[in-house]
Short mmCIF file of C-alpha atoms (C1' of nucleotides) in Angstrom, two decimals:
data_model
loop_
_atom_site.label_atom_id
_atom_site.label_comp_id
_atom_site.label_asym_id
_atom_site.label_seq_id
_atom_site.Cartn_x
_atom_site.Cartn_y
_atom_site.Cartn_z
CA MET A 24 -43.35 70.93 -112.63
CA PRO A 25 -44.03 74.81 -113.54
CA ASP A 26 -45.98 76.49 -110.98
CA ARG A 27 -49.26 77.04 -113.29
CA SER A 28 -49.97 80.77 -111.01
CA GLN A 29 -46.91 81.80 -112.28
CA ARG A 30 -46.75 81.57 -115.78
CA ARG A 31 -46.71 84.23 -118.03
CA ILE A 32 -49.35 86.47 -119.30
CA THR A 33 -48.94 86.39 -123.46
CA ILE A 34 -50.62 87.61 -126.04
CA LEU A 35 -52.64 84.07 -126.07
CA ASP A 36 -54.41 85.39 -122.69
CA VAL A 37 -55.24 89.14 -124.05
CA ALA A 38 -56.51 87.22 -126.80
CA ARG A 39 -58.73 85.65 -125.07
CA GLU A 40 -59.86 88.02 -122.36
CA ALA A 41 -60.90 90.33 -125.44
CA GLY A 42 -62.80 88.06 -128.08
CA VAL A 43 -60.24 88.18 -130.88
CA SER A 44 -57.34 86.61 -132.37
CA LYS A 45 -53.77 86.52 -131.17
CA SER A 46 -53.00 88.67 -134.14
CA THR A 47 -55.06 91.30 -133.89
CA VAL A 48 -54.17 91.86 -130.72
CA SER A 49 -50.25 91.34 -131.92
CA LEU A 50 -51.50 94.07 -134.73
CA VAL A 51 -52.46 96.06 -131.69
CA LEU A 52 -49.64 96.03 -129.85
CA ARG A 53 -47.67 97.54 -132.82
CA GLY A 54 -50.49 100.08 -133.09
CA SER A 55 -50.90 99.26 -136.73
CA SER A 56 -54.05 101.44 -138.87
CA LEU A 57 -55.33 98.87 -139.92
CA VAL A 58 -57.12 97.89 -137.37
CA ASN A 59 -60.52 99.05 -136.07
CA ALA A 60 -61.00 101.62 -132.59
CA GLU A 61 -63.58 100.59 -131.24
CA THR A 62 -61.39 96.54 -131.35
CA ARG A 63 -57.82 98.27 -130.48
CA ASP A 64 -59.69 99.29 -127.38
CA ARG A 65 -61.29 96.25 -126.00
CA VAL A 66 -56.91 94.78 -126.64
CA GLU A 67 -56.23 97.50 -124.79
CA ALA A 68 -58.88 97.39 -122.14
CA ALA A 69 -58.46 93.75 -121.84
CA ALA A 70 -54.62 93.89 -121.75
CA GLU A 71 -54.80 96.24 -119.10
CA ARG A 72 -57.25 94.80 -117.07
CA ILE A 73 -54.98 90.87 -116.77
CA GLY A 74 -51.60 92.90 -116.77
CA TYR A 75 -50.32 92.59 -120.24
CA VAL A 76 -46.16 93.99 -120.43
CA TYR A 77 -45.03 92.91 -123.43
CA ASN A 78 -42.38 90.02 -124.39
CA ARG A 79 -39.40 92.02 -126.12
CA GLY A 80 -37.69 87.78 -125.96
CA ALA A 81 -39.89 86.58 -127.69
CA ALA A 82 -40.51 89.94 -130.65
CA ALA A 83 -37.06 89.21 -131.04
CA LEU A 84 -36.87 86.41 -132.18
CA ARG A 85 -39.74 86.66 -133.97
CA SER A 86 -37.94 90.03 -136.01
CA ALA A 87 -35.02 88.54 -135.55
CA THR A 88 -34.31 92.26 -133.72
CA SER A 89 -33.00 93.41 -130.98
CA SER A 90 -33.66 97.22 -129.03
CA PHE A 91 -30.56 95.84 -125.95
CA VAL A 92 -27.57 98.34 -126.71
CA ALA A 93 -24.70 97.55 -125.15
CA LEU A 94 -22.88 101.01 -123.20
CA VAL A 95 -20.02 100.00 -122.18
CA ILE A 96 -18.81 102.31 -119.61
CA PRO A 97 -14.49 101.91 -118.27
CA ASP A 98 -15.30 104.05 -114.29
CA LEU A 99 -18.71 104.40 -114.23
CA VAL A 100 -17.12 106.04 -110.79
CA ASN A 101 -16.08 109.13 -112.79
CA PRO A 102 -19.00 111.39 -112.60
CA PHE A 103 -18.38 111.94 -116.38
CA PHE A 104 -19.19 108.88 -117.78
CA ALA A 105 -22.53 108.83 -115.52
CA GLN A 106 -23.38 111.85 -117.03
CA LEU A 107 -22.00 110.31 -120.53
CA ALA A 108 -24.78 107.62 -119.64
CA VAL A 109 -28.09 109.13 -118.71
CA ALA A 110 -27.69 111.06 -122.39
CA VAL A 111 -27.54 108.31 -123.96
CA GLU A 112 -29.58 106.60 -122.03
CA GLU A 113 -32.29 109.43 -122.57
CA ALA A 114 -30.92 109.62 -126.82
CA LEU A 115 -31.58 105.43 -126.89
CA SER A 116 -35.24 105.35 -125.21
CA ALA A 117 -36.71 107.68 -127.43
CA ARG A 118 -35.71 105.94 -130.18
CA GLY A 119 -37.44 102.35 -128.26
CA PHE A 120 -33.89 101.05 -127.17
CA VAL A 121 -32.68 100.05 -124.33
CA PRO A 122 -28.79 100.52 -122.86
CA LEU A 123 -27.11 97.26 -121.10
CA LEU A 124 -24.93 99.83 -118.75
CA ALA A 125 -21.89 97.61 -117.96
CA ASN A 126 -18.18 98.97 -116.36
CA THR A 127 -14.75 98.37 -117.30
CA ASN A 128 -13.26 99.34 -114.70
CA ASP A 129 -10.68 99.70 -117.24
CA SER A 130 -9.30 96.44 -118.20
CA PRO A 131 -9.15 95.05 -121.96
CA ASN A 132 -10.05 91.68 -120.12
CA ARG A 133 -13.27 92.51 -118.49
CA GLN A 134 -14.16 94.27 -121.59
CA ARG A 135 -13.79 91.32 -123.78
CA ASP A 136 -15.84 88.67 -120.80
CA LEU A 137 -18.52 91.95 -121.39
CA MET A 138 -18.46 92.48 -124.72
CA ARG A 139 -19.09 88.17 -125.05
CA SER A 140 -21.87 88.50 -122.48
CA MET A 141 -23.74 91.29 -124.37
CA ARG A 142 -22.94 89.65 -127.85
CA GLU A 143 -25.35 86.57 -126.42
CA HIS A 144 -27.34 88.77 -125.15
CA GLY A 145 -28.44 89.60 -128.41
CA ALA A 146 -27.63 93.60 -127.98
CA ALA A 147 -27.88 95.56 -131.15
CA GLY A 148 -25.18 97.55 -131.75
CA VAL A 149 -22.57 98.26 -129.30
CA MET A 150 -21.16 102.63 -127.39
CA ILE A 151 -17.90 101.74 -125.86
CA SER A 152 -15.45 104.29 -124.93
CA PRO A 153 -12.91 101.22 -124.48
CA ALA A 154 -10.56 100.56 -121.85
CA GLN A 155 -6.96 101.94 -121.80
CA GLY A 156 -4.95 98.75 -124.10
CA THR A 157 -7.68 97.62 -125.48
CA PRO A 158 -6.63 95.44 -128.80
CA PRO A 159 -8.34 96.81 -131.80
CA GLU A 160 -8.90 93.96 -132.91
CA ASP A 161 -10.99 93.31 -129.94
CA LEU A 162 -13.45 95.83 -131.56
CA ALA A 163 -13.08 95.39 -135.22
CA GLY A 164 -13.79 92.26 -134.72
CA LEU A 165 -16.79 91.84 -133.38
CA GLY A 166 -19.44 91.29 -135.39
CA LEU A 167 -21.40 94.17 -134.59
CA PRO A 168 -23.22 97.68 -135.27
CA ILE A 169 -19.63 99.75 -133.15
CA VAL A 170 -19.19 103.66 -132.04
CA THR A 171 -16.16 104.92 -130.02
CA MET A 172 -16.73 107.40 -127.16
CA MET A 173 -14.27 110.00 -125.82
CA ARG A 174 -11.31 107.07 -125.92
CA ARG A 175 -10.22 106.59 -130.07
CA PRO A 176 -9.30 103.08 -131.53
CA ALA A 177 -5.32 103.11 -131.53
CA SER A 178 -5.61 102.58 -135.01
CA ALA A 179 -6.72 105.04 -138.03
CA PRO A 180 -10.25 106.25 -138.28
CA ASP A 181 -11.87 103.37 -139.83
CA PRO A 182 -15.68 103.76 -141.18
CA ALA A 183 -16.35 100.59 -139.53
CA LEU A 184 -14.91 101.97 -135.71
CA PRO A 185 -17.14 105.60 -135.68
CA TYR A 186 -15.71 107.40 -133.42
CA VAL A 187 -17.31 110.28 -130.76
CA GLY A 188 -15.30 112.70 -128.77
CA PRO A 189 -14.81 116.07 -128.33
CA ASP A 190 -12.16 119.58 -129.55
CA ASN A 191 -9.94 117.86 -126.81
CA ALA A 192 -6.52 119.76 -128.64
CA ASP A 193 -9.20 122.95 -128.86
CA GLY A 194 -10.27 122.77 -124.79
CA ALA A 195 -6.71 122.45 -124.14
CA ARG A 196 -5.22 125.21 -126.11
CA ARG A 197 -7.55 127.44 -125.21
CA ILE A 198 -6.79 126.80 -121.29
CA ALA A 199 -2.96 127.39 -122.05
CA ALA A 200 -4.29 130.84 -123.24
CA HIS A 201 -6.38 131.00 -120.25
CA LEU A 202 -3.37 130.52 -118.47
CA HIS A 203 -1.52 132.37 -119.81
CA GLY A 204 -3.15 135.03 -119.98
CA LEU A 205 -3.49 135.67 -116.39
CA GLY A 206 0.42 135.24 -116.74
CA HIS A 207 1.27 131.58 -115.89
CA ARG A 208 4.26 130.65 -117.17
CA ARG A 209 5.26 127.67 -115.64
CA LEU A 210 2.31 124.91 -115.25
CA ALA A 211 1.63 121.05 -114.32
CA PHE A 212 -0.61 118.40 -116.31
CA LEU A 213 -1.14 115.83 -114.22
CA GLY A 214 -2.46 112.62 -117.02
CA GLY A 215 1.23 111.05 -117.81
CA THR A 216 1.31 109.92 -121.08
CA THR A 217 -0.84 106.00 -120.41
CA GLY A 218 -1.00 106.24 -124.58
CA MET A 219 -4.84 107.19 -124.31
CA SER A 220 -5.50 109.61 -126.89
CA THR A 221 -7.89 111.51 -125.28
CA GLN A 222 -4.46 112.65 -123.12
CA HIS A 223 -2.25 112.17 -126.18
CA GLU A 224 -4.55 115.47 -127.02
CA ARG A 225 -5.67 117.19 -124.18
CA LEU A 226 -1.23 117.45 -124.38
CA SER A 227 -0.76 118.11 -126.89
CA GLY A 228 -3.26 121.06 -126.95
CA LEU A 229 -2.33 122.65 -124.21
CA ARG A 230 1.86 122.71 -125.58
CA ALA A 231 0.45 124.03 -129.01
CA GLY A 232 -1.71 126.61 -127.15
CA LEU A 233 1.34 127.77 -125.19
CA ALA A 234 3.79 127.55 -128.41
CA ALA A 235 1.19 130.08 -129.94
CA ALA A 236 1.62 132.43 -126.43
CA GLY A 237 4.82 132.16 -127.91
CA LEU A 238 6.40 129.98 -125.31
CA ASP A 239 9.00 127.18 -125.45
CA PRO A 240 6.17 124.65 -124.34
CA ASP A 241 9.24 121.81 -123.27
CA ARG A 242 10.22 124.62 -120.41
CA ALA A 243 6.00 125.97 -119.69
CA VAL A 244 4.69 123.19 -119.14
CA THR A 245 6.04 119.23 -116.98
CA VAL A 246 4.18 116.72 -117.17
CA HIS A 247 3.09 113.91 -114.88
CA ASP A 248 1.37 110.51 -114.73
CA ALA A 249 -1.58 110.96 -113.02
CA LEU A 250 -4.07 108.07 -113.07
CA PRO A 251 -7.43 109.18 -114.26
CA SER A 252 -8.80 109.12 -111.04
CA ARG A 253 -9.12 110.80 -108.09
CA SER A 254 -7.00 108.81 -106.13
CA GLY A 255 -4.23 109.79 -108.99
CA GLY A 256 -4.63 113.13 -109.02
CA HIS A 257 -4.16 114.01 -105.52
CA ALA A 258 -0.72 111.61 -105.70
CA ALA A 259 0.32 113.26 -108.68
CA ALA A 260 -0.15 117.05 -107.27
CA LEU A 261 1.32 115.57 -103.96
CA GLU A 262 4.81 115.12 -106.46
CA VAL A 263 4.67 118.06 -107.67
CA LEU A 264 4.62 119.89 -104.43
CA ALA A 265 7.28 117.55 -103.65
CA ALA A 266 9.91 117.62 -106.08
CA ALA A 267 9.76 121.64 -106.88
CA ARG A 268 12.70 123.36 -106.39
CA GLU A 269 12.24 126.82 -103.75
CA GLY A 270 10.75 129.42 -106.09
CA ASP A 271 10.23 126.88 -109.30
CA ARG A 272 6.81 125.42 -108.13
CA PRO A 273 4.62 125.52 -110.79
CA THR A 274 1.84 127.97 -110.67
CA ALA A 275 -1.11 126.77 -112.60
CA PHE A 276 -2.13 122.71 -112.32
CA VAL A 277 -3.98 121.53 -115.39
CA GLY A 278 -5.69 118.66 -113.94
CA TYR A 279 -6.57 116.49 -117.66
CA ASN A 280 -9.46 115.67 -116.32
CA ASP A 281 -12.28 116.85 -113.28
CA ILE A 282 -11.58 114.70 -111.43
CA VAL A 283 -8.33 114.56 -111.29
CA ALA A 284 -8.46 117.69 -111.25
CA PHE A 285 -10.64 116.74 -107.77
CA GLY A 286 -8.27 115.25 -106.10
CA ALA A 287 -4.59 117.14 -106.63
CA GLY A 288 -7.79 120.16 -105.27
CA GLY A 289 -7.52 118.18 -101.75
CA ALA A 290 -3.74 117.63 -102.02
CA LEU A 291 -3.05 121.28 -102.92
CA ARG A 292 -5.60 122.67 -99.73
CA ALA A 293 -4.32 120.01 -97.30
CA GLN A 294 -0.42 121.59 -98.36
CA GLY A 295 -1.95 125.25 -97.53
CA LEU A 296 -2.26 126.17 -100.78
CA ARG A 297 -5.42 128.26 -101.44
CA ILE A 298 -6.30 127.30 -105.06
CA GLY A 299 -7.40 130.90 -107.51
CA ARG A 300 -4.95 132.85 -105.22
CA ASP A 301 -2.13 131.39 -103.97
CA ILE A 302 -2.19 128.64 -107.19
CA ALA A 303 -4.69 127.84 -110.52
CA LEU A 304 -5.71 124.97 -110.67
CA THR A 305 -8.11 123.60 -114.38
CA GLY A 306 -9.61 120.40 -115.31
CA PHE A 307 -11.63 119.32 -118.34
CA ASP A 308 -14.47 118.01 -119.52
CA ASN A 309 -17.17 120.43 -117.25
CA VAL A 310 -19.32 117.86 -115.37
CA ALA A 311 -21.66 119.52 -112.35
CA GLU A 312 -20.19 118.72 -108.96
CA THR A 313 -16.90 121.42 -111.13
CA ALA A 314 -19.26 123.88 -109.92
CA HIS A 315 -19.99 122.45 -106.55
CA HIS A 316 -15.87 123.01 -105.61
CA ALA A 317 -14.31 124.87 -103.31
CA PRO A 318 -13.65 126.79 -105.31
CA PRO A 319 -15.83 126.47 -108.21
CA LEU A 320 -13.52 125.21 -110.79
CA THR A 321 -12.70 126.35 -114.46
CA THR A 322 -13.06 123.15 -117.14
CA VAL A 323 -13.53 122.35 -120.48
CA ASP A 324 -17.45 122.43 -121.14
CA VAL A 325 -17.14 118.88 -123.48
CA ARG A 326 -21.12 119.17 -123.91
CA ILE A 327 -21.30 115.89 -122.35
CA ASP A 328 -25.17 115.74 -123.35
CA ASP A 329 -24.16 116.79 -126.92
CA LEU A 330 -21.96 113.89 -126.91
CA GLY A 331 -24.59 111.22 -125.93
CA ARG A 332 -26.55 112.19 -128.41
CA ALA A 333 -24.51 112.22 -130.98
CA ALA A 334 -22.76 108.55 -130.56
CA ALA A 335 -26.29 107.21 -129.18
CA ALA A 336 -27.25 108.32 -132.99
CA ALA A 337 -24.46 107.47 -134.92
CA LEU A 338 -24.73 103.74 -132.97
CA LEU A 339 -29.02 104.22 -133.68
CA ALA A 340 -27.91 104.63 -138.15
CA ARG A 341 -25.32 102.22 -138.16
CA ILE A 342 -27.45 99.99 -136.95
CA GLY A 343 -30.29 101.12 -139.58
CA GLY A 344 -27.23 100.52 -142.07
CA GLU A 345 -26.94 103.82 -142.17
CA ALA A 346 -22.72 105.23 -143.05
CA VAL A 347 -22.07 107.32 -140.48
CA PRO A 348 -18.75 109.32 -140.55
CA PRO A 349 -15.64 107.98 -139.18
CA GLU A 350 -15.55 110.98 -137.06
CA THR A 351 -17.72 113.12 -134.49
CA ILE A 352 -16.02 115.65 -133.31
CA LEU A 353 -17.59 118.22 -131.16
CA PRO A 354 -16.62 122.25 -129.78
CA THR A 355 -15.30 122.47 -126.74
CA ARG A 356 -16.06 126.45 -124.66
CA LEU A 357 -13.60 127.16 -121.54
CA VAL A 358 -15.78 127.74 -118.05
CA VAL A 359 -13.95 130.78 -116.28
CA ARG A 360 -14.52 130.29 -112.91
CA GLU A 361 -12.40 131.11 -109.57
CA SER A 362 -10.74 128.37 -109.69
CA CYS A 363 -7.28 129.94 -111.43
CA GLY A 364 -6.00 133.51 -110.70
CA ALA A 365 -2.94 135.43 -111.34
CA PRO A 366 0.93 134.42 -110.18
CA GLY A 367 1.59 134.89 -106.79
CA ALA A 368 -2.65 137.47 -106.23
CA GLY A 369 -2.57 136.10 -102.85
CA ALA A 370 1.96 136.12 -102.05
CA THR A 371 0.87 139.21 -99.68
CA GLU A 372 -0.66 136.85 -97.28
CA PRO A 373 0.89 134.37 -95.08
CA VAL A 374 0.90 130.61 -96.37
CA ARG A 375 -0.40 128.04 -93.69
CA PRO A 376 2.70 125.20 -93.16
CA SER A 377 1.99 122.76 -94.01
"C1'" DT B 23 -62.68 96.13 -149.54
"C1'" DA B 24 -61.03 97.19 -144.50
"C1'" DG B 25 -60.75 94.70 -140.79
"C1'" DT B 26 -60.05 89.91 -138.92
"C1'" DT B 27 -58.41 85.85 -138.41
"C1'" DG B 28 -55.50 80.66 -138.74
"C1'" DG B 29 -50.81 78.53 -140.09
"C1'" DC B 30 -46.52 78.83 -139.74
"C1'" DA B 31 -41.56 80.71 -138.99
"C1'" DG B 32 -37.91 81.83 -135.69
"C1'" DC B 33 -33.84 80.15 -132.22
"C1'" DA B 34 -31.89 78.02 -128.32
"C1'" DA B 35 -32.58 74.09 -124.24
"C1'" DT B 36 -33.94 70.19 -122.47
"C1'" DG B 37 -35.75 65.81 -123.31
"C1'" DG B 38 -36.95 61.78 -124.35
"C1'" DG B 39 -36.54 57.96 -127.29
"C1'" DG B 40 -33.56 55.33 -130.47
"C1'" DT B 41 -28.31 53.08 -131.88
"C1'" DG B 42 -23.96 51.36 -131.51
"C1'" DC C 6 -23.88 53.65 -120.60
"C1'" DA C 7 -22.90 57.80 -123.77
"C1'" DC C 8 -23.82 59.28 -127.57
"C1'" DC C 9 -27.24 61.00 -131.24
"C1'" DC C 10 -31.42 62.92 -133.15
"C1'" DC C 11 -35.71 64.49 -133.97
"C1'" DA C 12 -39.80 66.46 -131.71
"C1'" DT C 13 -41.42 70.42 -127.84
"C1'" DT C 14 -41.56 74.34 -125.64
"C1'" DG C 15 -41.88 79.26 -125.27
"C1'" DC C 16 -44.00 83.48 -126.81
"C1'" DT C 17 -44.64 87.31 -131.34
"C1'" DG C 18 -44.37 88.74 -136.40
"C1'" DC C 19 -45.58 88.23 -140.80
"C1'" DC C 20 -49.46 86.55 -144.00
"C1'" DA C 21 -51.79 84.68 -147.12
"C1'" DA C 22 -56.60 83.92 -146.97
"C1'" DC C 23 -61.52 84.25 -144.47
"C1'" DT C 24 -65.70 87.12 -143.75
"C1'" DA C 25 -69.08 90.77 -143.39
#
DNA sequence: TAGTTGGCAGCAATGGGGTG
DNA sequence: CACCCCATTGCTGCCAACTA
């Protein structure tokens, strides 16, 4: 037996309260110009008085549309994706859409379950940064408008699978040029070769930048596997330090992203190295935390807000049936802070033994 | 003719009644 | 008893028709 006291207040209640038909209430709620101003005021006052809340579920049922957009993120603990989610949410809400946020923990299986759940909830479209190892058919066969962000789907550019991301290669080239300009000739790239497009593009850009500076990339940069996390960066940096021969240690550590650099920074400090003096450290993304790192981190600004806005705009265009370019690549810029000095800048001062 | 209204459609779950 | 079919429920949006 349903509890009548808990019954939802509907437009029929508003209509009764205002002394009009439910059709008129519906017109008022949707901002129709057909309604007399005095009637509109009466309906709005009645709705306010009895505590009416618009039922989007019923509206979606009637109109066969949805205002929910699935926002599927691989790692919400990474502040980059948290900032991206905020930017996307702002862009969506400005157009009357609400994100349904899902975290995949970088698992394609979990991602598959979440995508099914999003469809069950009637999402109008999907914005996704795919989990590592996502089979292309998981995205292509979804049957919903979709936009990929940051990580390319593992296929050639496809108008049905638009991609929005930063110019990773160009950003990494800027890092290479900056470090080379400071005198660094031995770099360690902490980001490995997991097959993620972002890592591949950033490493390629780094190598291209070193080559453009006249160095042999195969000698100037070593590549080390690192999970895209603080602990991944920490472990990778420790391994590099442990494996380096006397006098052979890289003078600059290049994090695949900012949180890898944060993790590496912790490892370097624990070994008694002074970041910015004994050793250089860079990140990528320019999350808010980089400015407050000790010392503040040199990184590449990927314009997270612009990425979120561009991705949201692309998806809403797709939902509206408009064509969008298969790729939207946003420019990056280098942000120089205190985490990089010339190699050996602090050599005259003793290094605390580890 | 501007403003308002009643009837019905839309989807999926649920429950009741009929059949083998 | 299992199964199937159909009516009902929930709430809003659309549209033709009505009224002043």
